[in-house]
Short mmCIF file of C-alpha atoms and ligand atoms in Angstrom, two decimals:
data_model
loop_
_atom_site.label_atom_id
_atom_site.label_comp_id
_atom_site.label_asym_id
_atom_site.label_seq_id
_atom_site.Cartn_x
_atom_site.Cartn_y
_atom_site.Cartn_z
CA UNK A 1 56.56 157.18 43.15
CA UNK A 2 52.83 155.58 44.16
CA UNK A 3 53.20 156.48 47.90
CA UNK A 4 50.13 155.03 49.00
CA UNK A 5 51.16 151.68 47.37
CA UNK A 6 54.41 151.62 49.13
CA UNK A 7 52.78 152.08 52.29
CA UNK A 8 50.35 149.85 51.96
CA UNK A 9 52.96 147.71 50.54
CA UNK A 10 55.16 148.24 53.77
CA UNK A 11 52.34 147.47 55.92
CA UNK A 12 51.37 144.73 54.48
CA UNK A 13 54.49 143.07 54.58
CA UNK A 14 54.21 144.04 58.38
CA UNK A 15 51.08 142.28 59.13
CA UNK A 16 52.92 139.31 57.42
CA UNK A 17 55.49 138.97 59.44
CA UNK A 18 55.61 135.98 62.12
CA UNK A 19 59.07 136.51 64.01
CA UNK A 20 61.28 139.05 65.46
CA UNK A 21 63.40 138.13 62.61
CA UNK A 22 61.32 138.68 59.81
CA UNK A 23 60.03 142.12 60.94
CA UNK A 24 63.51 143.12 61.19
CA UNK A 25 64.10 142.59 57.44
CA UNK A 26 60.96 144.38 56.79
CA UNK A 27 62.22 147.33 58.97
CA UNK A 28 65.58 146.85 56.56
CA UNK A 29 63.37 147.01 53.71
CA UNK A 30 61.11 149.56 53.85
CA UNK A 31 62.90 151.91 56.30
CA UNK A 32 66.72 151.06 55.66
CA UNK A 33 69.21 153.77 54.27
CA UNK A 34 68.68 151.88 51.15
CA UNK A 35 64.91 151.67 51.23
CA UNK A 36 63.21 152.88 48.11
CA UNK A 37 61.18 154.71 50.95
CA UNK A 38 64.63 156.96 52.52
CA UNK A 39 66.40 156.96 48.68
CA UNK A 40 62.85 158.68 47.97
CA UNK A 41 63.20 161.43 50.93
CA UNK A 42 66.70 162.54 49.53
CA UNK A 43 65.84 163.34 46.90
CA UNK A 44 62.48 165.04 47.72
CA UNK A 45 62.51 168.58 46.24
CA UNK A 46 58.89 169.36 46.94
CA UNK A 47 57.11 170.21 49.83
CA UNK A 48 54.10 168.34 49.26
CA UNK A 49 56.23 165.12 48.25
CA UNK A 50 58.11 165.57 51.30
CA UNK A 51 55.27 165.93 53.09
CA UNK A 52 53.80 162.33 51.64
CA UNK A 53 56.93 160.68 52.16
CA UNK A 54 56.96 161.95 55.97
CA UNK A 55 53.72 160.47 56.62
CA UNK A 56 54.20 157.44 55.22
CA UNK A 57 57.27 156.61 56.78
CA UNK A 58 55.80 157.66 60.51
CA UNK A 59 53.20 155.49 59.73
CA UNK A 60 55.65 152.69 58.58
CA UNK A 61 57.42 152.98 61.61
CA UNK A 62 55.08 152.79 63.85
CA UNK A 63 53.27 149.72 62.39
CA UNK A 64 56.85 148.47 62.52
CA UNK A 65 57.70 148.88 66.05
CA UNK A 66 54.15 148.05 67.38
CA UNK A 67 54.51 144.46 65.22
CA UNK A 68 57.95 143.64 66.79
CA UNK A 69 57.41 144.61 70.36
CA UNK A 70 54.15 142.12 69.84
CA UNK A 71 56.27 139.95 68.36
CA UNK A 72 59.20 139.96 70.99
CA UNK A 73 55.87 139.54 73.48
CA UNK A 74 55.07 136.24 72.21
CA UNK A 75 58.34 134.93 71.71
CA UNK A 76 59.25 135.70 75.26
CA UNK A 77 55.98 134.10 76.07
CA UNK A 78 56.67 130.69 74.19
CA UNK A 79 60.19 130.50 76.03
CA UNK A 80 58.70 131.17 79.30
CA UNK A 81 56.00 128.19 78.67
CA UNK A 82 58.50 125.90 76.76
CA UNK A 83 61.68 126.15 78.70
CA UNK A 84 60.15 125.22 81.81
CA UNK A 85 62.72 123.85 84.45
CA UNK A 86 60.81 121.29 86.89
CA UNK A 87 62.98 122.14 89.71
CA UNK A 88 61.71 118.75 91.50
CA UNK A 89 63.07 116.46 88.85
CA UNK A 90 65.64 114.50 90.62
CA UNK A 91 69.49 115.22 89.32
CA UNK A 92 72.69 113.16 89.00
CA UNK A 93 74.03 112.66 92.12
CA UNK A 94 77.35 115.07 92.83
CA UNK A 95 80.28 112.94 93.77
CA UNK A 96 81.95 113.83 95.97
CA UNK A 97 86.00 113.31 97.05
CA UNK A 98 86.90 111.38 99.86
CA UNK A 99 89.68 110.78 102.32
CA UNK A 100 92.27 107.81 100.67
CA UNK A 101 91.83 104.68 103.52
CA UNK A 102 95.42 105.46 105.04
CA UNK A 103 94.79 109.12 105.76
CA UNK A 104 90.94 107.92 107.53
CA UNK A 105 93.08 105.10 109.49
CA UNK A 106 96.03 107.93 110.35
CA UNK A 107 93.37 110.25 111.96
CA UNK A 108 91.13 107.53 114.02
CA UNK A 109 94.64 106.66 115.25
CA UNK A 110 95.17 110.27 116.28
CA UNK A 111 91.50 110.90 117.63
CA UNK A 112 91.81 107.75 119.81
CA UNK A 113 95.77 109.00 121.44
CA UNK A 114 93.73 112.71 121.51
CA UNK A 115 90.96 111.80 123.61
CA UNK A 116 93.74 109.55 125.89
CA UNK A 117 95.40 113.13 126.14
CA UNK A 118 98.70 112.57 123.90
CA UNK A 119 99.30 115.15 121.47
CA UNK A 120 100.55 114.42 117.98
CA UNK A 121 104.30 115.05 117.10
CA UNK A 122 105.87 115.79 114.06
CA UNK A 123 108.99 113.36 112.95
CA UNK A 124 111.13 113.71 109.87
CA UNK A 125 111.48 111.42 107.20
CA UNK A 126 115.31 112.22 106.35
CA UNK A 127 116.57 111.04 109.38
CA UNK A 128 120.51 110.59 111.05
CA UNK A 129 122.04 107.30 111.80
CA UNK A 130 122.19 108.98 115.29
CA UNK A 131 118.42 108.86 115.74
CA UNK A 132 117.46 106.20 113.81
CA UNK A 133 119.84 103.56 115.01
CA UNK A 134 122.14 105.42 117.61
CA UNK A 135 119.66 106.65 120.10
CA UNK A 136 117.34 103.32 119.68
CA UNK A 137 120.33 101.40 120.97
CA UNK A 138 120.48 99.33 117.30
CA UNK A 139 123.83 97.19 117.79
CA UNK A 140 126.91 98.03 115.43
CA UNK A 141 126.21 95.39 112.40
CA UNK A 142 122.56 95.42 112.92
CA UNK A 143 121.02 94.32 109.57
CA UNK A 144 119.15 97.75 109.63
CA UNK A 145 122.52 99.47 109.43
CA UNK A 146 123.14 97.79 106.01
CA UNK A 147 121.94 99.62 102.72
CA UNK A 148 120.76 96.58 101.91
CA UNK A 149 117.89 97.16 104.20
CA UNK A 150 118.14 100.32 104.64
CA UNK A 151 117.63 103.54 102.07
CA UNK A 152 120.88 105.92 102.73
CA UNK A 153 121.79 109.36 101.37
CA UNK A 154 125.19 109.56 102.22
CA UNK A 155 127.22 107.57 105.63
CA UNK A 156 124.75 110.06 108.27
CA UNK A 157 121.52 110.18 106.91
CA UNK A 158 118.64 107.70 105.76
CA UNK A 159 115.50 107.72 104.94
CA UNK A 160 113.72 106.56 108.17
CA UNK A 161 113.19 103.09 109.02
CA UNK A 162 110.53 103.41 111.23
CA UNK A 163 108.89 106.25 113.22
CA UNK A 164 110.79 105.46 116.39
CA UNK A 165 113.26 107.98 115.90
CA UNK A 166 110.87 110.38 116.98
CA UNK A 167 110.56 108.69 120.71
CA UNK A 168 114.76 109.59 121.09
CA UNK A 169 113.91 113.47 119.55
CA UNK A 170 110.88 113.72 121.95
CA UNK A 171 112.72 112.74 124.58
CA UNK A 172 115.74 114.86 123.72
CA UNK A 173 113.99 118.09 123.73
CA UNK A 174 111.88 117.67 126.87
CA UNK A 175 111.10 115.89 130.20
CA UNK A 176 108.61 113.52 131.39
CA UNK A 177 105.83 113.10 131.78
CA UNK A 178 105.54 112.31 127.91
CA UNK A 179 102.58 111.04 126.39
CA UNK A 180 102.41 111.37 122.32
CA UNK A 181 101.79 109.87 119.14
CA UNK A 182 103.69 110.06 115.73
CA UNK A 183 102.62 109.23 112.21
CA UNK A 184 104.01 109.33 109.15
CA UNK A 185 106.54 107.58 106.20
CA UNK A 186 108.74 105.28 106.66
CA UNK A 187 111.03 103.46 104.38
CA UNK A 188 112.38 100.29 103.45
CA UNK A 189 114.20 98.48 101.07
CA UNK A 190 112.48 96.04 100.38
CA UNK A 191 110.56 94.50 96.43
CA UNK A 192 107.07 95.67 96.19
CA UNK A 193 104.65 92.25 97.14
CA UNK A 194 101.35 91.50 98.10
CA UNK A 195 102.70 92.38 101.83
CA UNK A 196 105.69 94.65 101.69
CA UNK A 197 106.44 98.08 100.35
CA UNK A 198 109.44 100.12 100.35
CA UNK A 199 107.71 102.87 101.60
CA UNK A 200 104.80 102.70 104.66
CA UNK A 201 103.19 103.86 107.03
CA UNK A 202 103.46 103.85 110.91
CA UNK A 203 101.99 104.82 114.13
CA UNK A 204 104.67 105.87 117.17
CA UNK A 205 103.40 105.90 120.90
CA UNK A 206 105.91 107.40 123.58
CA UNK A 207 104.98 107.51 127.53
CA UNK A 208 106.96 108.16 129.86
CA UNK A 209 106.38 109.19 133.71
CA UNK A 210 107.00 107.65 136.98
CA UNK A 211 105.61 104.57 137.53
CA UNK A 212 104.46 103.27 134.22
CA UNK A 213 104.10 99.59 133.51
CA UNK A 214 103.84 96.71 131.42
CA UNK A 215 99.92 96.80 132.40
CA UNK A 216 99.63 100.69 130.91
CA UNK A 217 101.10 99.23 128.03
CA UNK A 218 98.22 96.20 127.15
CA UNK A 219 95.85 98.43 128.35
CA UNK A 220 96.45 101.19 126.27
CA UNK A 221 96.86 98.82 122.93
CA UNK A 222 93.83 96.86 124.19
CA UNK A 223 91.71 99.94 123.46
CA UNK A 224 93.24 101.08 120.37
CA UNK A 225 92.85 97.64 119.55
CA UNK A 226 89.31 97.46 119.91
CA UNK A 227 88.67 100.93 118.53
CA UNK A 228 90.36 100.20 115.58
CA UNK A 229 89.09 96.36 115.41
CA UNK A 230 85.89 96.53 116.97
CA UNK A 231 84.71 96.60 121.09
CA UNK A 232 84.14 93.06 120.71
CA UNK A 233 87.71 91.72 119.52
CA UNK A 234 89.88 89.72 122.19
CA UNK A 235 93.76 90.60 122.68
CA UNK A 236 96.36 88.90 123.21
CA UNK A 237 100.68 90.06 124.11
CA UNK A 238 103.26 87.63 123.06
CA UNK A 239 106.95 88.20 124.04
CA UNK A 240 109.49 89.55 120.69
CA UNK A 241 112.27 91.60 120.13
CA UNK A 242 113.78 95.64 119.79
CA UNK A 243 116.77 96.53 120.42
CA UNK A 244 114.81 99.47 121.96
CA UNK A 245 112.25 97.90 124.36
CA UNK A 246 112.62 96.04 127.11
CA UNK A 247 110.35 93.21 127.46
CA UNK A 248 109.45 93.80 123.77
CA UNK A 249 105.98 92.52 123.00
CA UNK A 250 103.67 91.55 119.65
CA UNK A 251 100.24 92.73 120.02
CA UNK A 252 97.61 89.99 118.32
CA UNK A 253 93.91 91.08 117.82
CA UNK A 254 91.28 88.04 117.50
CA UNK A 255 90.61 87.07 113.52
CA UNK A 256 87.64 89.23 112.88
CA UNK A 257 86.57 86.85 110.25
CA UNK A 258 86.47 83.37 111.63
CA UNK A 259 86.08 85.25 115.16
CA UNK A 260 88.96 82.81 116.37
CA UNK A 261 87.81 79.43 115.47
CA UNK A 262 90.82 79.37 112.49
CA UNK A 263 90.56 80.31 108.65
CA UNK A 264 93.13 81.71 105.87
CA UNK A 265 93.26 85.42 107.04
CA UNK A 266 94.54 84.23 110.39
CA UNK A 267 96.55 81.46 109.18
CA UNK A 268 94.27 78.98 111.25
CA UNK A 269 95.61 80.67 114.38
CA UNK A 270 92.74 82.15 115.32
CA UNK A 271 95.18 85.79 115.87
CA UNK A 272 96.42 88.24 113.90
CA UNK A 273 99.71 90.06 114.20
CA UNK A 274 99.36 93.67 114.30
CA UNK A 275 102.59 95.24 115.47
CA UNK A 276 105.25 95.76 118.35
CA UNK A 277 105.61 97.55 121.42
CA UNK A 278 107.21 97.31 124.74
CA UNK A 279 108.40 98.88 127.82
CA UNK A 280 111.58 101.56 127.13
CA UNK A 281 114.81 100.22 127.32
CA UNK A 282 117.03 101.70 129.95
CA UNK A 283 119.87 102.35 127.42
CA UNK A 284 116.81 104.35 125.32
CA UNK A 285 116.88 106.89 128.64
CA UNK A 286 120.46 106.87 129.35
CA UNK A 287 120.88 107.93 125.91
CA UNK A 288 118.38 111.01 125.96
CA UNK A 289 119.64 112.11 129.68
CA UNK A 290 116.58 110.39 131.35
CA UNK A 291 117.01 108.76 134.76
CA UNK A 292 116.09 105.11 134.43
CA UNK A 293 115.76 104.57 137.74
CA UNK A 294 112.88 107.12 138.28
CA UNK A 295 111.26 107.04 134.66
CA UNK A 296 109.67 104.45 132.99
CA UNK A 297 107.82 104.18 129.61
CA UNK A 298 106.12 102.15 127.49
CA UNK A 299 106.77 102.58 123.33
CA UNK A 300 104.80 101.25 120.36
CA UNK A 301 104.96 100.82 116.67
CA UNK A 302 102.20 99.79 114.44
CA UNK A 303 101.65 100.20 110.00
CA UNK A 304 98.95 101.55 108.91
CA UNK A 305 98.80 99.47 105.67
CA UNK A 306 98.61 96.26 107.91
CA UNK A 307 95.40 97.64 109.67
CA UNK A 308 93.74 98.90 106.90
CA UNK A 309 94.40 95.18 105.13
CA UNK A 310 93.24 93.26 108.19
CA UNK A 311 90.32 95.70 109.12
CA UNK A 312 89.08 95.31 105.33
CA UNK A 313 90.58 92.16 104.46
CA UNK A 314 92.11 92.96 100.95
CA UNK A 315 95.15 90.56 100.25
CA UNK A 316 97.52 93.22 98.52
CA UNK A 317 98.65 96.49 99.83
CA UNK A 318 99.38 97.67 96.25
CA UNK A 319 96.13 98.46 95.83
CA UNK A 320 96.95 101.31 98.26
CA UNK A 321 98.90 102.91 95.36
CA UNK A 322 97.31 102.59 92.54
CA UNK A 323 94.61 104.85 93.10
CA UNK A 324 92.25 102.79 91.50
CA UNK A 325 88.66 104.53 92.17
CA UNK A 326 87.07 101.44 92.29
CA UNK A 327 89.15 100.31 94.84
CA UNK A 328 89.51 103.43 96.41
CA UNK A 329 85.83 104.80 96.34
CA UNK A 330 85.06 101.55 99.44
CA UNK A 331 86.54 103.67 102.12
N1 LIG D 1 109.88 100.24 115.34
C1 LIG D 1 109.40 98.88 115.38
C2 LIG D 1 109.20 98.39 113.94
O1 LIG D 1 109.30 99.13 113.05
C3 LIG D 1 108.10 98.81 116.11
C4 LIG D 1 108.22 99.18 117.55
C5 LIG D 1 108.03 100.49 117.95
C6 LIG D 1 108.48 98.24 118.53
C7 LIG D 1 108.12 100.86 119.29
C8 LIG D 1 108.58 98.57 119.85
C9 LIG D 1 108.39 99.88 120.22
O2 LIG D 1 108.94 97.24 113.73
#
């Protein structure tokens, strides 16, 4: 075997080679197990031959690994220039999650009772006929009553009608002076429309202490009012119903679109509806162990899917539900 050919052979293959890639079938070639170069070495009986061989294949290797370690140079070199990241370029933007409308309107609710100094009360949404019509001094044959109107799970229990229960548990469990708030589920049977849905949301307020009047009352929804409507909304109180309040009133905020003057949101009124309230009914404390003669108390009961329609003026409440980012992503 020419070993002077091979070499300069091997090395000239070396010099040839323009990636990390190609040297590495070079080193395959020309040093391998299968080399003509190693085969050669095996079989090497002489000294002399071994000796050639030897030399060759140092010198091989050496132009081998100096080539690819000036190879791997450069290549590391033309990523370093070419795969430039231009940290200042500006990115997509990250979206981020929000709060769904009804959970932002439940906490302003509770932030504006928390800075009056209520606290925030937990109610359930299985309920007894014993709090939810019982204790709220709902007549025998009250519509409510009827599973027509009302969601049942057996003759005791059903699915809460509205968050008053919680004002007869409250007041159950401890004494005046009472001042809190209750959120939360309530249901209905009633067909899904542009304005009703068999399940909803509510606000409960409870006071209760000596000396509280119809004047706490409108004051008190006058500033949730305007918190929740704007500082700049007029009020207004106009007699109703409860079974559980007595006078019962319906709190009205000023049409925030027409500003009073009269247009579709407010029916040409000039008011919107927003909810109930009124002063405790003395059968409400007789039935809780309160003294009606030294307590007093004012109770109200707003949904939440009413204010967030009126405060952003969409005309179907369904939209609440569907989840619809579009929709959803205003808030
Ligand atoms: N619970 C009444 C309703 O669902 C609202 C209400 C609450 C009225 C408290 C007066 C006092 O319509």
């Amino acid at each position: 075997m020419d070993v002077e050919a091979l070499q300069r052979e091997a090395l000239a293959a070396v010099a040839a080679a323009s990636s990390v890639d190609e040297i590495d079938v070079v080193r395959v070639d020309y040093l391998g197990r299968k080399s003509a170069l190693k085969l050669a070495l095996r079989e090497v009986r002489d000294r002399e031959t071994g000796i050639a061989l030897n030399a060759a294949r140092v010198t091989i290797e050496q132009a081998v690994e100096s080539r690819t370690a000036e190879l791997e140079r450069a290549e590391l070199d033309r990523r370093l220039t070419g795969e430039q990241v231009d940290v200042t370029l500006p990115v997509d933007a990250y979206r981020r999650g929000r709060l769904h409308l009804i959970t932002q309107i439940r906490r302003e609710v509770e932030d504006v009772f928390l800075g009056l100094g209520y606290r925030v009360v937990d109610g359930r949404e299985v309920e007894t006929t014993r709090y939810n019509f019982d204790g709220l001094n709902f007549p025998a044959g009250h519509p409510a009553r009827s599973p027509l109107h009302s969601l049942f799970l057996d003759e005791q229990r059903v699915l809460r009608t509205e968050t008053s229960p919680s004002q007869v548990r409250t007041m159950e469990a401890e004494q005046p002076p009472i001042y809190m708030v209750s959120l939360g589920r309530v249901y209905r049977r009633d067909t899904p429309d542009a304005t009703h849905s068999p399940i909803f949301h509510q606000v409960e307020g409870l006071a209760v202490d000596e000396g509280i009047t119809l004047g706490d009352l409108t004051g008190t929804l006058d500033f949730l009012l305007r918190a929740l409507f704007g500082a700049d909304r007029g009020t207004e109180f106009r007699t109703h119903y409860f079974p559980f309040t007595e006078p019962s009133i319906e709190a009205y905020v000023s049409c925030h679109v027409c500003d009073g003057a009269g247009c579709t949101v407010c029916r040409h009124s000039g008011w919107i509806e927003v909810g109930g309230a009124g002063m405790v009914d003395p059968a409400v404390f007789e039935f809780v162990g309160y003294d009606p003669e030294r307590y007093t108390g004012f109770a109200f009961g707003w949904g939440l899917e009413r204010i967030a329609m009126l405060r952003h003026e969409f005309p179907d409440l369904r939209e609440l539900w569907r989840n619809d980012l579009r929709f959803t992503r205003q808030f």
